[in-house]
CSV table of C-alpha atoms in Angstrom, one decimal:
chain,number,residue,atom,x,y,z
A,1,UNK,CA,-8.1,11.3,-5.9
A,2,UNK,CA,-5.1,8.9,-5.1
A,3,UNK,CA,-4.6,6.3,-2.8
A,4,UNK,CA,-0.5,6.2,-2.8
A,5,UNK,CA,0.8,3.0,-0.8
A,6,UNK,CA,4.4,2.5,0.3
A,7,UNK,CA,5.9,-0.1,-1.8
A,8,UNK,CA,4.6,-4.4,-1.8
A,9,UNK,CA,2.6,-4.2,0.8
A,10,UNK,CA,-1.0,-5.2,2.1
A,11,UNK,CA,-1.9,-1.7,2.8
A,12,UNK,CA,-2.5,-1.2,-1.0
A,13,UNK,CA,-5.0,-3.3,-1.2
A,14,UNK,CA,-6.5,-2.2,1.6
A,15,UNK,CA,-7.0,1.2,0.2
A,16,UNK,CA,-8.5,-0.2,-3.1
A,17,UNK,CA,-11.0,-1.8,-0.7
A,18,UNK,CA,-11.8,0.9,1.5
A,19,UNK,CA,-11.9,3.9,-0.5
A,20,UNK,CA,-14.6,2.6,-2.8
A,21,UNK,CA,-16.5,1.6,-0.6
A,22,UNK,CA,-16.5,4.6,1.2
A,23,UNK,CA,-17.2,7.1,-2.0
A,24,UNK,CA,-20.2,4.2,-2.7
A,25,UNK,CA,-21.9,4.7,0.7
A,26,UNK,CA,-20.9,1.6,1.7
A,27,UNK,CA,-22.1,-0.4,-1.5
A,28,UNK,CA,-20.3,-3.7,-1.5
A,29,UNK,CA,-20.8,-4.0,-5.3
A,30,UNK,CA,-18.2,-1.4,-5.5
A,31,UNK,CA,-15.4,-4.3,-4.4
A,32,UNK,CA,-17.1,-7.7,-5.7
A,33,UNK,CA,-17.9,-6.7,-9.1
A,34,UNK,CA,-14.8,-5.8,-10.2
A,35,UNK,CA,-11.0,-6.7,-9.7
A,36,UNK,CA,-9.0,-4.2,-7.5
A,37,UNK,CA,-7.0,-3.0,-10.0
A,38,UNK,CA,-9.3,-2.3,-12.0
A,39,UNK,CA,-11.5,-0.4,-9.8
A,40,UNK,CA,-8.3,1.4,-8.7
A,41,UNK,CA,-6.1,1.8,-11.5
A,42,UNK,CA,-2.6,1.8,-11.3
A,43,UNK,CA,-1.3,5.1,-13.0
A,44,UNK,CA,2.0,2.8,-13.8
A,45,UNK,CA,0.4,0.3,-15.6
A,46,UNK,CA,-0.8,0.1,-19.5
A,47,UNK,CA,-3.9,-1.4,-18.2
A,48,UNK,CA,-5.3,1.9,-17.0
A,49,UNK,CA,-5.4,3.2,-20.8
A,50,UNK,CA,-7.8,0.8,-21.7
A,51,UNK,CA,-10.3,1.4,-18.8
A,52,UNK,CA,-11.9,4.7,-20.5
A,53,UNK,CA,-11.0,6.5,-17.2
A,54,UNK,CA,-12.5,9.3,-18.5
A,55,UNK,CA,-16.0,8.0,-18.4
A,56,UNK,CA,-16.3,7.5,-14.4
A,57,UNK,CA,-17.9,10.2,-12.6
A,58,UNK,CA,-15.9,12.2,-10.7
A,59,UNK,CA,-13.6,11.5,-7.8
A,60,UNK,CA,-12.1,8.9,-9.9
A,61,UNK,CA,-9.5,6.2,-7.6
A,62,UNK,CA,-6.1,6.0,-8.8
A,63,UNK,CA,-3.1,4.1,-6.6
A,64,UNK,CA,0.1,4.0,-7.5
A,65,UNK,CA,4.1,3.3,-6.1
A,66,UNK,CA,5.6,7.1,-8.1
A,67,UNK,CA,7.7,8.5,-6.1
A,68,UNK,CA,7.0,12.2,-5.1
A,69,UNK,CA,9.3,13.4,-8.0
A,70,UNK,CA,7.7,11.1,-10.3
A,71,UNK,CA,4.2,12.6,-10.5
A,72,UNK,CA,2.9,14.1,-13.9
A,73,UNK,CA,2.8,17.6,-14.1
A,74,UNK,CA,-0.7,17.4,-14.2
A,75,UNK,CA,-0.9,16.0,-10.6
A,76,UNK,CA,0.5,19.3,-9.6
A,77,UNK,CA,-2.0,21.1,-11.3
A,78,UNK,CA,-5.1,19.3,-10.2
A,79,UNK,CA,-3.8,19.2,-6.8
A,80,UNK,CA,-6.4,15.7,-5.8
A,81,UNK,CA,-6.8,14.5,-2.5
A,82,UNK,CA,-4.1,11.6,-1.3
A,83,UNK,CA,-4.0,8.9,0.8
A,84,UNK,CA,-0.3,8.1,1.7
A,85,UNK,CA,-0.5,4.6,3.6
A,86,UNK,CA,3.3,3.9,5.4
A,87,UNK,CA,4.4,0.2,7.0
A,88,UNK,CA,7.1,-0.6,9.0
A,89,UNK,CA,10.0,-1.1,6.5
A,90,UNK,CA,10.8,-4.3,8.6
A,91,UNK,CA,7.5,-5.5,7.3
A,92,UNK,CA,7.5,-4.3,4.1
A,93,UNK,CA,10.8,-6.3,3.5
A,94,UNK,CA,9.2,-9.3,4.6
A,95,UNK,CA,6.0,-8.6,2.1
A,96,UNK,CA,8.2,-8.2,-0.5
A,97,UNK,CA,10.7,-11.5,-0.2
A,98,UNK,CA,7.5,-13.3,0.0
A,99,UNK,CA,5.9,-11.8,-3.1
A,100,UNK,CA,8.9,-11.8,-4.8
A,101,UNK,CA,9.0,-15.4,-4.3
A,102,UNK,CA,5.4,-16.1,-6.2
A,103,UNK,CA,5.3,-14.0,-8.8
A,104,UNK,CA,7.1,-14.8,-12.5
A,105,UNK,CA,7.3,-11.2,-13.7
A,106,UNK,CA,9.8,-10.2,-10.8
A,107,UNK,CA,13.4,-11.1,-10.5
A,108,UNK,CA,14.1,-13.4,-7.8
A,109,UNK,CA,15.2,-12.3,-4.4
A,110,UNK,CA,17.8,-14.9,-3.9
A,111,UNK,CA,18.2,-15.8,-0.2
A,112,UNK,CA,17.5,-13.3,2.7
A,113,UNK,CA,20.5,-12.1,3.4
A,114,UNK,CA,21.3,-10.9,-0.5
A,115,UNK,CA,17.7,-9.5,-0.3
A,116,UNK,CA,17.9,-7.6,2.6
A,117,UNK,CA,21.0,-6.0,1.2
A,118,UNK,CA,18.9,-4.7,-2.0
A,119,UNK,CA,15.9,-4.0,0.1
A,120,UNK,CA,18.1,-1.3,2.2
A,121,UNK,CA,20.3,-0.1,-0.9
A,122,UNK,CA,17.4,0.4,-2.9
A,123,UNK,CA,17.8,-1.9,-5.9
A,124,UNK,CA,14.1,-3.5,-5.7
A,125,UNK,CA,11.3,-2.5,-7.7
A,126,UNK,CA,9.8,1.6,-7.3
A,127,UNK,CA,13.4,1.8,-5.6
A,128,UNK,CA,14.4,2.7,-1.9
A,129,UNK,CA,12.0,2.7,0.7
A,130,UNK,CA,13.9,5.6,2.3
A,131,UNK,CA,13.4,8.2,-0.5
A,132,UNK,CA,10.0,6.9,-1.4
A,133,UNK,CA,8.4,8.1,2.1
A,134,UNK,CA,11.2,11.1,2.8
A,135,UNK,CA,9.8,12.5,-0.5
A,136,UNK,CA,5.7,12.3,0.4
A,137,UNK,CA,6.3,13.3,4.0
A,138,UNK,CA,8.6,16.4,2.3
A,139,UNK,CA,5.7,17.3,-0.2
A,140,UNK,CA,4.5,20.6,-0.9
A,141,UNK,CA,2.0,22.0,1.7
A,142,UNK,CA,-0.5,22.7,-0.7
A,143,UNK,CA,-1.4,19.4,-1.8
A,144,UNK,CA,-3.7,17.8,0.5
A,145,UNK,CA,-2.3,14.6,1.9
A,146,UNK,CA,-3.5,12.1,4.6
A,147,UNK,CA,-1.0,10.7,6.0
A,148,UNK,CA,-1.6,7.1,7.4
A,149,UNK,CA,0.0,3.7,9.0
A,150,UNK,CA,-0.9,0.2,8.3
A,151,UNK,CA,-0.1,0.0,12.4
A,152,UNK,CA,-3.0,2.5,13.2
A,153,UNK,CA,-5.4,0.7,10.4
A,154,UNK,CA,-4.4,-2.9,12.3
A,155,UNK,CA,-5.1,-1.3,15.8
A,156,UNK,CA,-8.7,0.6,15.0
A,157,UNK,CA,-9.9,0.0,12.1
A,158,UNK,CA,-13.3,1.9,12.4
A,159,UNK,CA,-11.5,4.9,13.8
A,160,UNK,CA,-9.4,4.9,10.6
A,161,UNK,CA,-12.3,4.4,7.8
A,162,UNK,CA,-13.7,7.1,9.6
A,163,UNK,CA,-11.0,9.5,9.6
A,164,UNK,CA,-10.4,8.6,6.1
A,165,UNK,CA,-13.9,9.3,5.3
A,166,UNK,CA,-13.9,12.7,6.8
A,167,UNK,CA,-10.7,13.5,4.8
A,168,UNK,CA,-12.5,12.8,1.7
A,169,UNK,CA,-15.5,15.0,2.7
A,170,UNK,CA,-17.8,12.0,2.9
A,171,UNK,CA,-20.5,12.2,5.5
A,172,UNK,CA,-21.8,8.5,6.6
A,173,UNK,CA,-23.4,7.3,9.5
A,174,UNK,CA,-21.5,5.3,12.1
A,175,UNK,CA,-23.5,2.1,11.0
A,176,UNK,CA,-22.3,3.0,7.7
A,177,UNK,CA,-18.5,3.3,8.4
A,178,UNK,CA,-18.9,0.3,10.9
A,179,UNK,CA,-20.1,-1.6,7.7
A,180,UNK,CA,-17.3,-0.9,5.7
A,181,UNK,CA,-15.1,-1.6,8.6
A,182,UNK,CA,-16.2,-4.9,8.7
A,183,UNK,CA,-16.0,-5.6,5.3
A,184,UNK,CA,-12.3,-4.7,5.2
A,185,UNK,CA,-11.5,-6.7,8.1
A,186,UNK,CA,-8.2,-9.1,7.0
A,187,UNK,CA,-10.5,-12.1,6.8
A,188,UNK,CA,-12.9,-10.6,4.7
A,189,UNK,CA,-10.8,-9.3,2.2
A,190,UNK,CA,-9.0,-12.7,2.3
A,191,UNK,CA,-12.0,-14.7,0.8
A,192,UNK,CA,-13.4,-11.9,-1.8
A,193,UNK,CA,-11.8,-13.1,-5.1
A,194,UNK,CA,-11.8,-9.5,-6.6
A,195,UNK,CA,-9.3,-8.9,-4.0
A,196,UNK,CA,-7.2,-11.7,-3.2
A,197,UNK,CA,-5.6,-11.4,-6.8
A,198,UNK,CA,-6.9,-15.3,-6.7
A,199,UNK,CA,-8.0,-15.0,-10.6
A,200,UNK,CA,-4.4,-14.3,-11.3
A,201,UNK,CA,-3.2,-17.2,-13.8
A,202,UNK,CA,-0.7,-18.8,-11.6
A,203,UNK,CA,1.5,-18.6,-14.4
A,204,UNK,CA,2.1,-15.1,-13.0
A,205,UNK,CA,1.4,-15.3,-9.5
A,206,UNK,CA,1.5,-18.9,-7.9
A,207,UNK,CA,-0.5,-18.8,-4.6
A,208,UNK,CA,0.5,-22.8,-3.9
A,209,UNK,CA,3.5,-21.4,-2.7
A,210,UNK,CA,2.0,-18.6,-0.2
A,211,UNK,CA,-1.0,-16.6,-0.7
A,212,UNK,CA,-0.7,-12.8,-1.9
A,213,UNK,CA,-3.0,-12.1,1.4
A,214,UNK,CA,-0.6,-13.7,3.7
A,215,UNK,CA,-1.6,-12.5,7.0
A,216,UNK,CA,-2.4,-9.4,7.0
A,217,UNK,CA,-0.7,-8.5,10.5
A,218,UNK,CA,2.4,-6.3,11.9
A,219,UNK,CA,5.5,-7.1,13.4
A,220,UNK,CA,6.1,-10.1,10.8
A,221,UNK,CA,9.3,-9.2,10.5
A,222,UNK,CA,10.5,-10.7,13.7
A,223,UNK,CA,9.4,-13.8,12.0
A,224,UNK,CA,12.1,-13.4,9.2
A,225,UNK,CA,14.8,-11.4,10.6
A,226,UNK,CA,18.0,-12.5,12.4
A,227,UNK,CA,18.4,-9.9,15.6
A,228,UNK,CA,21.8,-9.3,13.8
A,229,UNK,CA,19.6,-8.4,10.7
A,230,UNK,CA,17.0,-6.6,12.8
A,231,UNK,CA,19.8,-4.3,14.4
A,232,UNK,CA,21.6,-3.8,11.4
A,233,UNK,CA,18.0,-2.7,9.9
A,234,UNK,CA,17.4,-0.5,12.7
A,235,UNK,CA,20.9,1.3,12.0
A,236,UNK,CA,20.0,1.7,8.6
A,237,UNK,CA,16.8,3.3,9.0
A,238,UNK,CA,18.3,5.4,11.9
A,239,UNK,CA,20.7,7.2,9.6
A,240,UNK,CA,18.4,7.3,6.2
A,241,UNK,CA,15.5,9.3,8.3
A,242,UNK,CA,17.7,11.1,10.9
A,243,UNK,CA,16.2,14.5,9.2
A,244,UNK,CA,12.8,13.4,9.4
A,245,UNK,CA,10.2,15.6,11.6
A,246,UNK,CA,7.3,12.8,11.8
A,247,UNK,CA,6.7,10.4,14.3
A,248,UNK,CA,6.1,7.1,12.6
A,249,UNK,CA,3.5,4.5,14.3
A,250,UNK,CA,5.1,1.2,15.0
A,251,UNK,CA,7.2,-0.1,17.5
């Protein structure tokens, strides 16, 4: 079972929140006793070898940032459940100058406007948004994929932990999925250290200059952007998805 996120972006951790808790019943030691990425491995990291994967009862959590065409063969064959989370690309930019910006392991973004400009060609880490989420919406019918928006998590957030659980085949009582709701509310999520990457050395990630969980909203990116840079996005993404059949939810 996968949780695939689109790129830098809140929604991933959100996922390694929610879906634990969700295959745990609601059991909130399955997000406070452990780190998030360890409790859902990253199938691009080294870290995941030393885990003994092997020994968790089945469905096992994995998230990732592959693209579609990136997938072992194995993912192919096994043919596991998916959670594809999509965000505003506007947004995601804006996740990603800021993250860029704390974090020693990344190259620098330089200033916005030289950003932006490798943001929408694609030279930033896992590559161009574009591709990324024209290659999962493009994926083979067979597979089974739930599709999802950080817009539609922000706007109902108990209608999607529901949906989500349903997807997964897990049967829990409203009380239940309110619970877990709740307990992936922003704010929550914000203060649980196995979460908020706050035991990161800051050598790696300095929070002093912004917090990883920043704010945990949509529509950011109006923050950030010049309208000139808005419209010039908006062109962009206009000719990148023109042969896309989905309807994407955010303004």
């Amino acid at each position: 079972m996968f949780s695939l996120p689109c790129f830098l972006c809140v929604g991933t951790t959100w996922m390694q929140e929610i879906l634990p808790l969700i295959l745990s019943g609601g059991d909130p030691a399955s997000v406070e006793t452990l780190p998030n990425w360890d409790r859902v491995p990253w199938l691009e990291e080294t870290r995941a070898s030393s885990l003994k994967l092997e020994e968790r009862p089945s469905p096992r959590l994995f998230t990732t940032h592959f693209h579609y065409n990136m997938m072992p063969p194995s993912f192919f064959q096994v043919k596991p459940k998916v959670v594809y989370v999509m965000r505003n690309p506007k947004d995601v930019f804006t996740s990603s100058f800021h993250y860029y910006n704390i974090t020693s392991f990344l190259v620098k973004p330089g200033s916005q406007s030289e950003f932006l400009q490798k943001f929408l060609t694609g030279k930033v880490i896992f590559g161009s948004w574009f591709d990324h989420v024209k290659g999962w919406l493009n994926a083979k019918e067979e597979l089974q994929i739930m599709y999802i928006s950080y817009e539609e998590m922000i706007k109902d957030l108990n209608d999607s932990v529901s949906r989500i659980a349903q997807f997964l085949g897990k049967s829990l009582e409203p009380d239940v999925l309110k619970k877990i709701a709740d307990k992936c509310l922003f704010k929550n999520m914000k203060n649980n250290p196995m979460s908020n990457y706050s035991v990161v050395p800051q050598e790696f990630m300095d929070q002093t200059k912004t917090q990883f969980l920043r704010k945990g909203v949509a529509g950011d990116w109006r923050n950030l952007l010049t309208p000139e840079e808005a419209q010039h996005f908006d062109a962009v993404f206009k000719e990148k998805m023109k042969d896309v059949n989905y309807k994407f939810n955010w303004d």
